[in-house]
Amino acid sequence: MSAMILAWSLTIAQILLGLAMACAAVRFTIGPRAQDRILGMDTFYINAMLLFLTIGIGSGRTLYFEAALVIGLLGFVATVALAKFLMRGEVIE
Amino acid sequence: MSGAPELPLWAALLVSFLVLAGAVITLIGAVGLLRLPDFYSRTHAPSLGATLGVGCILVGSMITFSVLQSRFLVHELLIATFVTITTPVTLMLLARAALYRDRVERTGSAPETDPEPTELR
Amino acid sequence: MSALRRVVPYPLLFLALLAMWLLLQQSVAPGTLIFGALVALGGCWAMVALSPQPARIRRIGAAVRLAGRVFVDVFRSNLAVGTIVLGGEHRRTHSGFMTLRLELTNRYGLAVLAIVMTCTPGTLWVHYDPMRRTLLLHVLDLVDESEWVRLIKLRYETLLLEIFE
């Protein structure tokens, strides 16, 4: 019974997070400017991290936690590098 | 669909509520990314998911694993701390880069100089 | 004391790094503890090379009060931004830039203020000018500037001044 409730709500949450990722992907595609695309990508990363956490809750294993942490880290580094790129026009100074 | 962990009913209901609330808040933030009219307004939208969205889902995850392994598991706090510290950095850098670009290219979407400080009355 | 200080230059940082390592490993086995302590020591010594400005939290009570206020404001501002996002066209076009003067000059205080501003959606920290001591903000719901100035200065800055200066 309780596993049923949890499974359904996790599935719904995963669909909602997937929709959120789709919204971020649309913003990434239509722009209109580079900063909008980077913002969309940053949101995409955070939503992907949350999606992994919900999958982790569903599986009952802490393996997905590490994956979520790595996704968060990669998103942060990518966004900072791209923001620096926008500011200066070169990634490595 | 199958393979969800068997939790006590109270924990299952609480986790379900938290995860759904977090997902809905994150979705509202992502919708804001599409609906808001200009870049600077749009920067406010993702922070919805990065604060309460992340918070709700992490607390849900903490409850699940603490109940499952019947010990206090709070390693999700790492992600919470990490997201709290990094979100300001990314948004601030992005906003400053956008402001710089708008001022250099004179697109008119940002003020050429800072507005006069509003004083406390 | 001074010998201990020489081995572990930043005790709080040492404890935080050790806690992080143990959380990542999800165990408190002796081997994990020893390796975590080594990693934390390495982190402390790397910090010596950076020689950060010493941070001193003067009032623990004020810090707890600030955390409570921020916790409440996270919910409130999430609700506010959510209604703006889902609301009609006229609600979404009130955003704008504003500047305010800050008395706070401590670097750590400013960093905490930046985190607070980002944690409460609806305000975005854009640029702090250390010469004029002004802060450029972008606010999503900019109907009354003085309302936001009052919120930031009275609700957060007074407490931050108590904590850090």
Coordinates of C-alpha atoms in Angstrom, one line a residue:
Chain A
M1 CA 0.0 0.0 0.0
S2 CA 2.6 2.5 1.1
A3 CA 5.0 1.4 -1.6
M4 CA 2.1 2.0 -4.1
I5 CA 1.5 5.6 -2.9
L6 CA 5.2 6.3 -3.0
A7 CA 5.7 4.8 -6.4
W8 CA 2.8 6.8 -7.9
S9 CA 3.9 10.1 -6.4
L10 CA 7.5 9.5 -7.5
T11 CA 6.4 8.8 -11.0
I12 CA 4.2 12.0 -11.1
A13 CA 7.1 14.0 -9.6
Q14 CA 9.5 12.6 -12.3
I15 CA 7.1 13.6 -15.0
L16 CA 6.8 17.1 -13.6
L17 CA 10.6 17.4 -13.3
G18 CA 10.8 16.1 -16.9
L19 CA 8.4 18.9 -18.0
A20 CA 10.6 21.4 -16.1
M21 CA 13.6 20.1 -17.9
A22 CA 11.7 20.5 -21.2
C23 CA 10.9 24.1 -20.3
A24 CA 14.6 24.8 -19.6
A25 CA 15.6 23.0 -22.9
V26 CA 13.1 25.3 -24.8
R27 CA 14.7 28.4 -23.3
F28 CA 18.1 27.0 -24.2
T29 CA 17.0 26.5 -27.8
I30 CA 15.2 29.8 -28.4
G31 CA 17.6 32.1 -26.6
P32 CA 17.3 34.9 -27.7
R33 CA 20.7 35.9 -26.4
A34 CA 23.6 33.8 -25.1
Q35 CA 22.9 34.7 -21.4
D36 CA 19.4 33.3 -21.8
R37 CA 20.8 30.0 -23.1
I38 CA 23.2 29.7 -20.2
L39 CA 20.4 30.4 -17.7
G40 CA 18.4 27.6 -19.4
M41 CA 21.3 25.2 -19.2
D42 CA 21.9 26.0 -15.5
T43 CA 18.2 25.3 -14.8
F44 CA 18.4 22.1 -16.8
Y45 CA 21.3 20.9 -14.7
I46 CA 19.5 21.6 -11.4
N47 CA 16.3 19.9 -12.6
A48 CA 18.4 16.9 -13.7
M49 CA 19.9 16.7 -10.3
L50 CA 16.5 16.7 -8.7
L51 CA 15.3 14.0 -11.1
F52 CA 18.2 11.8 -10.1
L53 CA 17.4 12.4 -6.4
T54 CA 13.8 11.2 -7.0
I55 CA 15.0 8.2 -8.9
G56 CA 17.3 7.5 -5.9
I57 CA 14.3 7.6 -3.5
G58 CA 12.5 5.2 -5.8
S59 CA 15.3 2.7 -5.9
G60 CA 16.0 2.9 -2.2
R61 CA 19.8 3.0 -2.8
T62 CA 22.1 5.9 -2.1
L63 CA 24.0 5.3 -5.4
Y64 CA 22.0 8.0 -7.2
F65 CA 23.0 10.6 -4.5
E66 CA 26.6 10.6 -5.8
A67 CA 25.4 11.0 -9.4
A68 CA 23.2 13.9 -8.3
L69 CA 26.2 15.6 -6.6
V70 CA 28.4 15.2 -9.6
I71 CA 25.7 16.6 -11.9
G72 CA 25.4 19.6 -9.6
L73 CA 29.1 20.1 -9.6
L74 CA 29.4 19.9 -13.4
G75 CA 26.5 22.4 -13.8
F76 CA 28.1 24.9 -11.5
V77 CA 31.5 24.7 -13.2
A78 CA 30.0 24.9 -16.7
T79 CA 27.8 27.9 -15.8
V80 CA 30.7 29.8 -14.2
A81 CA 33.0 29.1 -17.1
L82 CA 30.4 30.2 -19.6
A83 CA 29.5 33.4 -17.6
K84 CA 33.2 34.3 -17.6
F85 CA 33.3 33.7 -21.3
L86 CA 30.4 36.1 -21.8
M87 CA 32.2 38.7 -19.7
R88 CA 35.6 38.5 -21.4
G89 CA 35.2 36.6 -24.6
E90 CA 37.8 34.0 -23.6
V91 CA 37.5 31.1 -21.2
I92 CA 41.1 30.8 -20.0
E93 CA 42.9 34.0 -19.3
Chain B
M1 CA 6.5 1.6 -11.2
S2 CA 7.7 -1.4 -9.1
G3 CA 10.6 -1.5 -6.7
A4 CA 9.7 1.5 -4.6
P5 CA 10.8 0.9 -1.0
E6 CA 8.3 -0.3 1.5
L7 CA 8.1 2.5 4.1
P8 CA 5.7 2.9 7.0
L9 CA 2.5 4.7 5.9
W10 CA 3.2 8.0 7.6
A11 CA 6.7 8.2 6.0
A12 CA 5.4 7.3 2.6
L13 CA 2.7 10.0 2.8
L14 CA 5.2 12.6 4.0
V15 CA 7.8 11.7 1.4
S16 CA 5.2 11.7 -1.3
F17 CA 4.0 15.1 -0.3
L18 CA 7.5 16.6 -0.1
V19 CA 8.6 15.2 -3.4
L20 CA 5.5 16.3 -5.2
A21 CA 5.7 19.8 -3.7
G22 CA 9.3 20.1 -4.7
A23 CA 8.6 19.0 -8.2
V24 CA 5.7 21.4 -8.6
I25 CA 7.7 24.3 -7.3
T26 CA 10.6 23.4 -9.6
L27 CA 8.1 23.2 -12.5
I28 CA 6.7 26.7 -11.7
G29 CA 10.2 28.0 -11.7
A30 CA 11.0 26.5 -15.1
V31 CA 7.6 27.8 -16.5
G32 CA 8.7 31.2 -15.2
L33 CA 11.8 30.8 -17.3
L34 CA 9.6 30.6 -20.4
R35 CA 6.9 33.2 -19.4
L36 CA 8.8 36.1 -18.0
P37 CA 9.5 38.8 -20.6
D38 CA 13.2 39.8 -20.3
F39 CA 16.5 38.2 -19.2
Y40 CA 16.8 39.9 -15.8
S41 CA 13.3 38.9 -14.8
R42 CA 14.0 35.3 -15.9
T43 CA 17.0 35.0 -13.6
H44 CA 14.6 35.0 -10.7
A45 CA 12.8 31.9 -11.9
P46 CA 15.4 29.2 -11.5
S47 CA 16.1 30.2 -7.9
L48 CA 12.6 29.0 -7.1
G49 CA 13.7 25.4 -7.9
A50 CA 17.1 25.9 -6.4
T51 CA 15.8 26.9 -2.9
L52 CA 12.4 25.4 -2.0
G53 CA 12.4 22.8 -4.8
V54 CA 15.8 21.4 -3.8
G55 CA 14.9 21.7 -0.1
C56 CA 11.7 19.7 -0.3
I57 CA 13.1 16.9 -2.3
L58 CA 16.2 16.6 -0.2
V59 CA 14.2 16.4 3.0
G60 CA 12.1 13.7 1.4
S61 CA 15.2 11.8 0.5
M62 CA 16.6 12.2 4.0
I63 CA 13.4 10.8 5.6
T64 CA 13.4 7.9 3.1
F65 CA 16.9 6.7 3.8
S66 CA 16.8 7.4 7.5
V67 CA 13.7 5.2 7.8
L68 CA 15.0 2.5 5.4
Q69 CA 18.3 2.0 7.1
S70 CA 17.0 2.9 10.5
R71 CA 19.8 5.3 11.3
F72 CA 20.2 9.0 10.9
L73 CA 21.3 9.7 7.3
V74 CA 21.9 13.3 6.4
H75 CA 24.4 13.2 3.6
E76 CA 21.8 15.1 1.5
L77 CA 22.9 18.1 3.6
L78 CA 26.0 18.2 1.4
I79 CA 23.9 18.9 -1.7
A80 CA 21.9 21.4 0.2
T81 CA 25.0 23.3 1.3
F82 CA 26.5 23.0 -2.1
V83 CA 23.5 24.4 -4.0
T84 CA 23.0 27.2 -1.4
I85 CA 26.6 28.4 -1.9
T86 CA 26.8 27.9 -5.7
T87 CA 23.5 29.4 -6.9
P88 CA 24.4 33.0 -5.8
V89 CA 27.7 32.7 -7.5
T90 CA 26.3 31.5 -10.9
L91 CA 23.4 34.0 -10.9
M92 CA 25.6 36.9 -9.9
L93 CA 28.2 36.2 -12.5
L94 CA 25.5 35.7 -15.2
A95 CA 23.7 38.9 -14.2
R96 CA 27.0 40.9 -14.3
A97 CA 28.0 39.4 -17.6
A98 CA 24.6 40.3 -19.1
L99 CA 24.7 43.8 -17.6
Y100 CA 28.2 44.3 -19.1
R101 CA 27.1 43.1 -22.5
D102 CA 24.0 45.2 -22.5
R103 CA 25.9 48.3 -21.6
V104 CA 28.6 47.7 -24.2
E105 CA 26.2 46.9 -27.0
R106 CA 23.7 49.6 -25.8
T107 CA 20.7 47.3 -26.2
G108 CA 18.6 49.5 -23.9
S109 CA 17.4 46.7 -21.7
A110 CA 19.7 47.8 -18.9
P111 CA 20.3 51.3 -17.4
E112 CA 23.5 52.9 -18.7
T113 CA 24.5 54.0 -15.2
D114 CA 23.4 52.7 -11.8
P115 CA 20.2 54.4 -10.6
E116 CA 20.5 56.8 -7.6
P117 CA 20.5 55.0 -4.3
T118 CA 17.1 54.8 -2.6
E119 CA 17.4 56.0 1.0
L120 CA 15.7 54.6 4.0
R121 CA 12.9 56.9 5.2
Chain C
M1 CA 47.4 25.3 22.4
S2 CA 49.8 27.0 20.1
A3 CA 51.4 23.7 19.0
L4 CA 47.9 22.5 18.1
R5 CA 47.2 25.7 16.4
R6 CA 50.3 25.2 14.3
V7 CA 49.3 21.7 13.2
V8 CA 45.6 22.6 12.6
P9 CA 45.6 26.3 11.6
Y10 CA 41.8 26.4 11.1
P11 CA 40.0 24.1 13.6
L12 CA 36.5 24.9 12.4
L13 CA 37.5 24.3 8.8
F14 CA 39.2 21.1 9.8
L15 CA 36.0 19.8 11.5
A16 CA 33.8 20.9 8.6
L17 CA 36.0 19.1 6.0
L18 CA 36.1 16.0 8.2
A19 CA 32.3 16.1 8.6
M20 CA 32.0 16.5 4.8
W21 CA 34.2 13.5 4.2
L22 CA 32.4 11.3 6.7
L23 CA 29.0 12.3 5.1
L24 CA 30.3 11.4 1.6
Q25 CA 31.6 8.0 2.8
Q26 CA 28.5 7.5 5.0
S27 CA 30.5 5.6 7.7
V28 CA 32.6 6.3 10.8
A29 CA 35.0 3.4 10.5
P30 CA 38.5 4.1 11.9
G31 CA 40.1 4.0 8.4
T32 CA 37.6 6.5 7.1
L33 CA 38.2 8.8 10.1
I34 CA 42.0 8.7 9.6
F35 CA 41.9 9.3 5.9
G36 CA 39.2 12.1 6.4
A37 CA 41.5 13.7 9.0
L38 CA 44.4 13.7 6.5
V39 CA 42.2 15.2 3.8
A40 CA 40.9 17.9 6.2
L41 CA 44.5 18.7 7.2
G42 CA 45.5 19.1 3.6
G43 CA 42.5 21.5 3.1
C44 CA 43.6 23.5 6.2
W45 CA 47.1 23.9 4.9
A46 CA 45.9 24.9 1.5
M47 CA 43.9 27.6 3.2
V48 CA 47.0 28.9 5.0
A49 CA 48.5 29.7 1.5
L50 CA 45.4 31.7 0.7
S51 CA 45.6 33.5 4.1
P52 CA 42.0 34.6 4.3
Q53 CA 40.8 37.6 6.4
P54 CA 39.9 36.3 9.9
A55 CA 36.1 36.0 10.3
R56 CA 34.6 36.5 13.7
I57 CA 31.0 35.8 14.5
R58 CA 30.3 38.0 17.5
R59 CA 26.7 37.1 18.4
I60 CA 25.5 33.6 18.0
G61 CA 22.0 34.7 19.0
A62 CA 21.8 37.2 16.1
A63 CA 22.9 34.5 13.7
V64 CA 20.2 32.1 14.8
R65 CA 17.6 34.9 14.5
L66 CA 18.8 35.7 11.0
A67 CA 18.6 32.0 10.0
G68 CA 15.0 31.9 11.3
R69 CA 14.0 35.1 9.4
V70 CA 15.6 33.7 6.2
F71 CA 13.8 30.4 6.6
V72 CA 10.4 32.2 6.8
D73 CA 11.3 34.5 4.0
V74 CA 12.2 31.7 1.7
F75 CA 8.6 30.4 1.8
R76 CA 7.1 33.8 1.6
S77 CA 9.1 34.9 -1.4
N78 CA 8.7 31.6 -3.2
L79 CA 5.0 32.1 -2.9
A80 CA 5.2 35.7 -4.2
V81 CA 7.4 34.8 -7.2
G82 CA 5.2 31.8 -7.9
T83 CA 2.0 33.9 -8.1
I84 CA 3.8 36.4 -10.3
V85 CA 5.0 33.7 -12.7
L86 CA 1.5 32.1 -13.0
G87 CA -0.3 35.5 -12.9
G88 CA -1.4 37.7 -15.7
E89 CA 0.7 39.9 -18.0
H90 CA 0.4 43.0 -15.9
R91 CA 2.0 41.3 -12.9
R92 CA 5.1 40.2 -14.9
T93 CA 6.2 43.6 -16.2
H94 CA 7.0 45.4 -12.9
S95 CA 10.7 44.3 -12.7
G96 CA 13.5 46.8 -12.6
F97 CA 16.9 47.8 -11.2
M98 CA 17.4 49.7 -8.0
T99 CA 20.3 50.8 -5.9
L100 CA 20.7 51.1 -2.1
R101 CA 23.4 52.2 0.3
L102 CA 24.8 49.6 2.6
E103 CA 26.5 50.3 6.0
L104 CA 27.8 46.7 6.0
T105 CA 31.4 46.5 4.7
N106 CA 32.6 43.2 6.1
R107 CA 33.4 40.8 3.3
Y108 CA 31.8 37.8 5.0
G109 CA 28.8 39.8 5.9
L110 CA 28.3 40.8 2.3
A111 CA 28.8 37.2 1.2
V112 CA 26.1 36.1 3.6
L113 CA 23.8 38.9 2.4
A114 CA 24.3 37.8 -1.2
I115 CA 23.4 34.3 -0.3
V116 CA 20.3 35.5 1.6
M117 CA 19.2 37.7 -1.4
T118 CA 19.5 34.7 -3.8
C119 CA 17.8 32.3 -1.4
T120 CA 14.8 34.5 -1.4
P121 CA 13.6 34.6 -5.0
G122 CA 12.5 37.9 -6.3
T123 CA 15.7 39.8 -5.5
L124 CA 18.9 39.4 -7.5
W125 CA 22.3 40.8 -6.3
V126 CA 23.9 42.3 -9.4
H127 CA 26.9 44.4 -8.3
Y128 CA 28.3 45.8 -5.1
D129 CA 30.4 49.0 -5.5
P130 CA 32.9 49.0 -2.6
M131 CA 34.0 52.7 -3.3
R132 CA 30.5 54.1 -3.1
R133 CA 29.3 51.3 -0.8
T134 CA 26.2 50.9 -3.0
L135 CA 24.5 47.7 -4.1
L136 CA 22.8 47.3 -7.4
L137 CA 19.8 45.0 -7.3
H138 CA 17.3 43.6 -9.8
V139 CA 13.9 43.2 -8.3
L140 CA 11.1 41.2 -9.9
D141 CA 8.2 43.0 -8.2
L142 CA 9.5 46.6 -8.2
V143 CA 6.4 48.6 -7.2
D144 CA 7.8 50.5 -4.3
E145 CA 11.6 50.8 -3.9
S146 CA 11.5 52.0 -0.3
E147 CA 9.6 48.8 0.6
W148 CA 12.6 46.7 -0.5
V149 CA 15.1 49.0 1.1
R150 CA 13.3 48.7 4.4
L151 CA 13.2 44.9 4.0
I152 CA 16.9 44.5 3.3
K153 CA 18.2 47.1 5.7
L154 CA 16.0 46.5 8.7
R155 CA 15.4 42.8 8.4
Y156 CA 18.8 41.6 7.3
E157 CA 21.4 44.3 7.5
T158 CA 20.9 45.2 11.1
L159 CA 21.4 41.6 12.2
L160 CA 24.4 41.2 9.9
L161 CA 26.0 44.3 11.4
E162 CA 25.4 42.8 14.9
I163 CA 27.0 39.5 13.8
F164 CA 30.1 40.6 11.9
E165 CA 31.0 44.2 13.1

